[in-house]
Amino acid sequence: GRAALALDFSQRMDTDQVEDVAADLLRGRTVTLPVRAVTGHNWRADEQDFRRAPGQYGALYFHDDDLGDAAWESAFTWRVPADARSGVYAAKLEADGRVYHATFVVRPKRDAPASKVALLVPTFSYLAYGMTGGLTSGMSQYSRHSDGSGVVYSSALRPLTNLRPLSTGPRGEGRPWQFEADTHITDWLESTGRTVDYITDHDLHREGRRLLDDYRVVITGSHPEYTSEPMLDALQGWLNDGGRLMYLGGNGFYWVTPLDRTGTYTELRRHDGTEAWQSAPGEYYHNTTGEFGGLWRFRGRPPQQLVGVGFTAQGFGSRLGTGLYSRPLDRSPESHGPRAAWVFDGVKAAGPIGDFDSLQSRGGPMGEELDRADYALGTPDNTVVLGSGTGFGDEYMFVKEENNTANLMEGGTVNWLVRGDVALTFYPKGGAVFSASSISWAGSLFYNHYDNDIATITGNVLNAFSADGPLPGTG
């Protein structure tokens, strides 16, 4: 007989492989995505990076509800027609009176863009929020395992019950979120006759800058929160060389989010942010890439450096019993200058802008999760704050990562940093970023069948960004 197995879990931690260091050198693999790069029984708390002390990380963390691959057999297959234009589609499945939409994205043909405008579909964020089952057993990266530890991985090889329409809005948890909220942007583009290519986070992570070079303008979703280093590098380089980004959301470019080498699952090591759970000490480094996890701002890359604004407050409660509420936009004096006045062409000259109920919330385009400009955190000096949403109640709270001590200055009635700043940032070579700085912005586009001030502002920016030549007021 052979000697007993001697499995060393500290080796090949960026894979599903398990090494046998006994004489026979057998190799196994994990099948349910247990967490790797976790502290072992001999961890001495003198090293945080598993690569510097691998012998102290010889452990796997199994949970009874881990799920990497549901391993379902295919019920049917369908080939996308060769002439299908790029877009977001769904296969409509019906059985026993119930309907399920299986969502997918058709990207443009390789090296043959149909437009100089692309929508970057935030598939990393869809995975982070991706539920399998109901709200109480969802197993998204906001969930906790049955033992209370946070869900580190989110795999695409499982049914995601909220990656579809009619799942998170009034028929679901009460408000449109992630994919369903992003349909407010896709419907605006489609209904107003815009020709747009659809690309995804996964495409950008894999292909990098080369993917963006086909486009003059890239539009984000309503909440592109989860971002990898290759994605940030690509966007930053593209902007530096004249690209133009329309960031139509809030709390974007926030969490360090690597993808495993097979492209199957994302990984999170949460700490020191506004978060649902926190990683254990010694487990802040991702096993998939070895990089330090947490917020991009603590890696020296705050969102303000990229798009001029970054996460500052969130609120999902009700004000005076009116349900989920948001605020209108109040225009700034700087917005009347020549570099920015064109954004407001066709918009009423006085009073609050967007002071109407939206598909997302009641009261205006600024709500749910908000961003602000902050020059100390990297907002470029040439950023113009076009306007702000203010006047929030204490249901809106200042973000944890900037609140250095417990105090009574966290709510919207007392903290002036609880606001949303709509901003325009200029890059070299004609590049620019328009930041809506609010998740609720996209929900305001539809009001009065896209004939409203928020839709007009957004259309003005898209028209100017996609036109040849310099932006108005900068030539």
XYZ file of C-alpha atoms in Angstrom:
475
model
C 0.000 0.000 0.000
C 0.940 3.623 -0.369
C 1.673 6.117 2.346
C -1.159 8.288 3.637
C -2.026 11.394 1.703
C -0.182 14.559 2.661
C -2.291 17.382 1.229
C -0.770 20.852 1.212
C -3.518 23.438 0.808
C -1.013 26.294 0.712
C 0.134 25.376 -2.808
C -1.537 26.458 -6.065
C -3.964 28.656 -4.171
C -4.970 30.515 -7.317
C -6.547 27.345 -8.734
C -8.941 24.608 -7.633
C -5.996 22.188 -7.399
C -4.909 20.470 -4.200
C -1.345 19.129 -4.006
C -0.266 15.862 -2.416
C 3.289 16.225 -1.154
C 3.641 12.562 -0.209
C 5.716 10.175 -2.296
C 3.031 9.483 -4.931
C 2.462 13.209 -5.669
C -1.223 12.795 -6.408
C -3.326 15.823 -7.274
C -6.923 16.536 -6.356
C -9.255 19.446 -6.802
C -11.915 21.258 -4.825
C -15.410 21.183 -6.283
C -17.597 23.560 -4.256
C -15.425 26.697 -4.037
C -14.205 26.526 -0.443
C -12.328 29.667 0.534
C -8.569 29.571 0.049
C -5.808 31.812 1.422
C -7.256 31.540 4.919
C -5.224 31.353 8.101
C -4.269 27.905 9.365
C -4.070 26.614 12.920
C -0.448 27.769 13.084
C -0.970 31.366 11.938
C 1.137 33.596 14.179
C -0.535 36.912 13.289
C 2.815 38.352 12.259
C 2.097 38.264 8.511
C -0.980 39.321 6.551
C 0.069 38.251 3.034
C -0.263 34.503 2.466
C 2.461 34.594 -0.188
C 5.031 35.727 2.390
C 4.221 32.961 4.871
C 2.519 30.156 2.914
C 3.174 27.623 5.656
C 0.782 29.535 7.911
C -2.037 29.354 5.358
C -2.407 25.604 4.927
C -6.176 25.590 5.360
C -9.388 25.443 3.334
C -12.626 26.936 4.625
C -15.559 24.709 3.660
C -19.195 25.749 4.126
C -22.260 23.568 3.839
C -23.724 26.047 1.344
C -20.718 26.651 -0.934
C -21.672 26.550 -4.606
C -19.242 26.922 -7.469
C -20.972 24.971 -10.217
C -24.594 23.841 -10.077
C -23.675 21.284 -12.789
C -27.108 21.391 -14.373
C -27.559 19.591 -17.644
C -28.576 21.788 -20.576
C -32.327 21.804 -21.165
C -32.069 23.571 -24.515
C -29.530 25.493 -26.572
C -30.007 28.382 -28.963
C -27.468 29.909 -31.303
C -27.468 33.685 -31.640
C -28.134 34.540 -35.305
C -25.113 35.831 -37.156
C -26.935 39.045 -38.047
C -28.133 39.832 -34.507
C -27.180 43.330 -33.490
C -25.391 43.949 -30.219
C -27.719 44.337 -27.250
C -29.139 42.905 -24.034
C -31.503 40.005 -24.660
C -33.366 37.336 -22.710
C -34.741 33.895 -23.441
C -38.290 33.840 -22.072
C -39.004 30.546 -20.329
C -42.545 29.606 -19.292
C -43.791 26.633 -17.271
C -46.806 26.065 -15.050
C -47.886 29.669 -15.379
C -44.527 31.058 -14.279
C -42.114 33.095 -16.388
C -38.341 33.327 -16.142
C -36.103 35.477 -18.314
C -32.601 34.101 -18.904
C -30.582 37.240 -19.673
C -27.569 37.452 -21.957
C -25.564 40.103 -23.802
C -24.710 39.990 -27.494
C -21.526 41.943 -28.028
C -20.544 43.502 -31.363
C -18.693 41.416 -33.882
C -15.017 41.403 -33.106
C -13.184 44.384 -34.607
C -16.405 45.534 -36.291
C -18.132 48.055 -34.008
C -21.519 49.284 -35.184
C -21.274 52.523 -33.220
C -18.752 54.835 -31.628
C -20.780 54.566 -28.404
C -20.732 51.522 -26.114
C -22.639 50.596 -22.963
C -20.361 48.836 -20.483
C -22.695 46.287 -18.870
C -21.523 45.867 -15.227
C -21.407 42.075 -15.102
C -18.940 42.047 -12.184
C -21.506 43.951 -10.127
C -24.269 41.627 -11.340
C -22.243 38.702 -9.980
C -21.628 40.448 -6.650
C -25.362 40.930 -6.163
C -26.298 37.679 -7.874
C -28.850 35.728 -5.858
C -29.409 31.994 -6.048
C -32.770 31.413 -4.421
C -34.758 33.908 -2.368
C -33.610 36.911 -0.376
C -32.975 34.853 2.763
C -30.887 32.192 1.001
C -29.448 34.272 -1.764
C -25.725 33.511 -1.530
C -24.703 36.737 -3.207
C -21.493 38.395 -2.052
C -23.680 40.340 0.362
C -24.783 37.122 2.053
C -23.317 35.166 4.927
C -22.789 31.438 5.043
C -24.685 29.399 7.606
C -21.810 29.828 10.093
C -21.898 33.629 9.770
C -18.844 34.139 7.572
C -19.161 36.243 4.437
C -19.585 34.842 0.924
C -16.212 35.449 -0.762
C -16.903 34.093 -4.263
C -19.717 34.524 -6.751
C -19.811 32.044 -9.592
C -21.571 32.409 -12.919
C -22.124 28.634 -13.057
C -25.279 28.767 -10.958
C -28.764 30.166 -11.466
C -28.881 33.896 -10.693
C -32.504 34.618 -9.901
C -32.189 38.422 -9.953
C -30.265 38.777 -13.232
C -33.502 39.464 -15.093
C -36.383 41.932 -15.320
C -39.343 41.906 -12.921
C -37.293 40.486 -10.058
C -36.103 43.406 -7.889
C -38.694 46.133 -8.522
C -42.297 46.237 -7.292
C -42.693 42.508 -7.960
C -39.503 41.724 -6.082
C -37.826 43.371 -3.101
C -39.421 46.753 -3.745
C -36.996 48.776 -5.891
C -35.232 48.120 -9.192
C -31.612 47.185 -8.556
C -28.568 46.318 -10.674
C -29.782 44.622 -13.891
C -33.371 45.803 -13.565
C -32.270 49.364 -12.768
C -29.930 49.283 -15.770
C -32.867 48.553 -18.065
C -33.824 52.195 -17.437
C -30.642 53.117 -19.348
C -30.980 50.503 -22.080
C -34.623 51.421 -22.676
C -33.702 55.109 -22.937
C -31.045 54.274 -25.518
C -33.318 51.992 -27.510
C -36.452 54.174 -27.285
C -34.622 57.311 -28.393
C -33.098 55.584 -31.397
C -29.463 55.482 -30.289
C -27.175 53.014 -32.007
C -25.018 51.549 -29.253
C -22.721 48.543 -28.893
C -22.972 46.486 -25.718
C -19.796 45.239 -24.031
C -19.324 43.779 -20.553
C -17.007 43.984 -17.566
C -15.819 40.484 -18.416
C -14.892 41.612 -21.928
C -13.021 44.630 -20.582
C -11.205 42.616 -17.911
C -10.085 40.078 -20.503
C -9.298 42.353 -23.458
C -8.315 45.588 -21.745
C -7.648 48.845 -23.502
C -7.930 47.338 -27.004
C -11.679 46.878 -26.488
C -12.238 50.538 -25.604
C -10.213 51.960 -28.471
C -13.097 51.218 -30.842
C -15.286 53.767 -29.051
C -15.516 57.509 -28.628
C -17.968 57.217 -25.705
C -18.533 54.542 -23.060
C -21.636 54.609 -20.823
C -21.782 52.813 -17.479
C -24.692 51.210 -15.680
C -26.452 52.630 -12.627
C -24.161 51.008 -10.057
C -20.794 49.770 -11.427
C -19.454 49.084 -7.941
C -17.084 46.159 -8.556
C -13.968 46.679 -10.663
C -10.770 44.779 -11.384
C -7.306 46.248 -11.852
C -7.231 45.470 -15.608
C -10.562 47.283 -15.985
C -9.327 50.376 -14.139
C -6.073 50.421 -16.088
C -7.946 50.197 -19.390
C -10.401 52.972 -18.530
C -7.676 55.262 -17.190
C -5.462 54.843 -20.246
C -8.382 55.287 -22.646
C -9.494 58.496 -20.915
C -5.946 59.844 -20.946
C -5.892 59.373 -24.713
C -9.177 61.173 -25.370
C -11.945 58.737 -24.407
C -15.197 60.083 -22.987
C -17.022 58.296 -20.176
C -20.624 58.786 -19.063
C -20.831 57.458 -15.519
C -24.613 57.229 -15.114
C -24.652 55.821 -11.602
C -23.511 56.067 -8.016
C -20.968 54.276 -5.800
C -18.922 53.077 -8.745
C -15.340 51.796 -9.059
C -15.362 50.976 -5.336
C -14.324 47.409 -4.452
C -11.185 45.592 -5.604
C -12.675 42.651 -7.515
C -10.470 40.111 -9.284
C -11.730 37.366 -11.579
C -10.340 33.849 -11.357
C -8.151 32.599 -14.176
C -10.984 30.562 -15.747
C -13.319 33.579 -15.861
C -15.907 31.727 -13.757
C -16.104 33.621 -10.485
C -15.240 36.920 -8.837
C -13.630 37.193 -5.408
C -14.034 39.754 -2.616
C -12.053 40.373 0.542
C -14.135 43.039 2.268
C -12.718 45.327 4.922
C -12.682 48.999 5.934
C -15.579 49.995 3.691
C -19.328 50.437 3.842
C -19.981 46.722 3.673
C -22.185 43.734 4.453
C -19.500 41.686 6.232
C -15.777 41.872 6.894
C -12.976 39.433 6.166
C -11.107 37.923 9.093
C -7.668 39.269 10.075
C -4.937 37.779 7.910
C -7.369 37.159 5.041
C -7.382 40.487 3.192
C -5.440 39.156 0.186
C -7.197 37.497 -2.754
C -6.188 33.942 -3.491
C -7.018 34.352 -7.202
C -4.432 37.086 -7.838
C -2.540 37.616 -4.577
C -3.529 41.297 -4.518
C -4.630 43.261 -1.474
C -8.402 43.522 -1.213
C -10.866 46.069 0.073
C -11.591 49.510 -1.338
C -9.708 50.928 -4.299
C -9.218 54.149 -2.333
C -6.998 52.255 0.112
C -4.944 50.983 -2.805
C -4.310 54.619 -3.792
C -6.929 54.643 -6.560
C -10.062 56.366 -5.208
C -12.923 56.810 -7.691
C -12.385 60.573 -7.571
C -9.123 60.114 -9.490
C -10.909 58.335 -12.335
C -14.336 59.990 -12.602
C -14.062 63.082 -10.400
C -16.424 61.818 -7.690
C -16.627 58.976 -5.173
C -19.046 57.334 -2.757
C -20.149 59.603 0.088
C -23.607 58.584 1.396
C -26.467 56.141 1.080
C -30.072 55.996 2.185
C -32.953 53.640 1.531
C -35.445 54.684 4.139
C -38.488 56.924 3.879
C -38.926 60.583 4.641
C -42.185 61.537 6.324
C -43.639 58.192 5.304
C -43.399 58.875 1.579
C -41.472 55.714 0.662
C -38.006 55.573 -0.863
C -37.109 59.157 -1.587
C -34.516 61.157 -3.454
C -33.809 64.812 -4.161
C -33.788 67.107 -7.199
C -30.666 68.708 -8.617
C -29.786 72.315 -7.796
C -27.588 73.870 -10.462
C -24.261 75.441 -9.427
C -23.006 78.925 -10.433
C -20.047 77.260 -12.213
C -22.442 75.394 -14.488
C -23.306 78.652 -16.252
C -19.757 79.095 -17.512
C -18.802 78.367 -21.139
C -17.253 74.971 -20.393
C -20.467 73.609 -18.871
C -23.541 75.635 -19.897
C -24.147 73.407 -22.946
C -25.025 70.520 -20.621
C -28.228 72.391 -19.701
C -29.396 73.410 -23.167
C -33.189 73.067 -23.253
C -33.487 72.708 -19.466
C -35.514 75.114 -17.340
C -33.407 78.055 -16.232
C -34.516 78.316 -12.593
C -35.652 76.095 -9.771
C -34.890 72.499 -8.876
C -34.141 70.174 -11.770
C -35.800 66.763 -11.971
C -38.240 67.382 -9.120
C -40.523 64.504 -10.047
C -40.979 60.879 -9.079
C -38.924 58.366 -11.019
C -38.990 54.642 -11.671
C -36.397 54.311 -8.915
C -37.571 56.588 -6.115
C -39.711 59.593 -5.231
C -38.560 63.196 -5.449
C -35.710 63.498 -7.925
C -32.658 62.003 -9.615
C -30.280 62.187 -6.637
C -30.758 59.271 -4.298
C -30.047 55.790 -2.916
C -26.229 55.899 -3.172
C -24.478 59.193 -3.819
C -21.040 60.415 -4.863
C -19.300 63.739 -4.216
C -16.317 65.602 -5.559
C -13.350 65.833 -3.193
C -10.095 67.425 -4.299
C -8.204 65.896 -1.358
C -9.168 62.444 -2.655
C -8.075 63.137 -6.220
C -10.846 65.071 -7.957
C -8.990 66.896 -10.769
C -8.698 70.664 -10.430
C -10.530 71.156 -13.727
C -13.661 69.321 -12.560
C -16.824 71.420 -12.760
C -19.500 70.508 -10.222
C -22.600 71.123 -12.341
C -25.051 70.849 -9.476
C -25.805 68.963 -6.295
C -28.595 67.070 -4.626
C -28.874 68.175 -0.986
C -31.438 68.410 1.792
C -31.484 64.730 2.726
C -32.868 63.444 5.993
C -31.058 61.314 8.525
C -32.139 58.209 6.610
C -29.148 59.092 4.426
C -25.885 58.321 6.209
C -22.260 59.296 5.669
C -20.123 56.362 4.494
C -18.223 54.338 7.083
C -14.776 54.627 5.504
C -14.730 58.398 6.006
C -16.300 58.520 9.452
C -13.268 58.198 11.683
C -15.073 58.182 14.994
C -18.559 57.521 16.349
C -20.441 60.795 16.545
C -23.733 62.503 15.842
C -22.618 63.956 12.495
C -23.523 61.058 10.212
C -27.024 61.867 8.967
C -28.119 64.077 6.108
C -29.638 66.788 8.300
C -26.289 67.596 9.939
C -23.519 66.442 7.588
C -22.930 68.593 4.502
C -20.981 65.734 2.887
C -24.260 63.812 2.552
C -24.951 65.066 -0.953
C -24.615 64.093 -4.598
C -22.419 66.161 -6.936
C -23.113 65.909 -10.657
C -19.752 66.665 -12.250
C -17.916 67.193 -15.516
C -14.198 66.348 -15.565
C -11.850 67.148 -18.432
C -9.026 64.861 -19.553
C -6.138 65.537 -21.958
C -6.598 65.144 -25.713
C -10.312 65.964 -25.532
C -11.233 63.241 -23.051
C -13.921 63.839 -20.425
C -16.138 62.244 -17.786
C -19.725 63.136 -16.964
C -20.701 61.767 -13.541
C -24.360 61.546 -12.503
C -23.236 60.534 -8.996
C -26.507 58.821 -8.091
C -28.070 55.404 -8.532
C -31.479 57.065 -8.886
C -30.421 59.135 -11.922
C -31.220 56.376 -14.432
C -34.719 55.932 -13.034
C -35.519 59.572 -13.849
C -34.865 59.207 -17.579
C -38.291 57.697 -18.365
C -40.504 60.363 -16.781
C -42.970 61.832 -19.317
C -41.770 59.285 -21.873
C -38.190 60.614 -21.908
C -39.288 64.217 -22.303
C -37.881 65.734 -19.116
C -34.889 67.717 -17.895
C -32.831 64.721 -16.704
C -33.222 62.965 -20.051
C -32.366 66.223 -21.818
C -29.180 66.709 -19.787
C -28.123 63.112 -20.400
C -28.866 63.419 -24.115
C -26.947 66.700 -24.362
C -23.900 65.019 -22.870
C -24.142 61.986 -25.141
C -24.549 64.172 -28.220
C -21.558 66.345 -27.349
C -19.366 63.455 -26.206
C -19.994 61.465 -29.390
C -19.464 64.407 -31.773
C -16.163 64.927 -33.552
C -13.940 67.749 -32.396
C -13.518 69.388 -28.991
C -16.278 69.704 -26.443
C -18.253 72.966 -26.410
C -16.381 75.739 -24.621
C -13.011 73.966 -24.740
C -11.892 74.535 -28.327
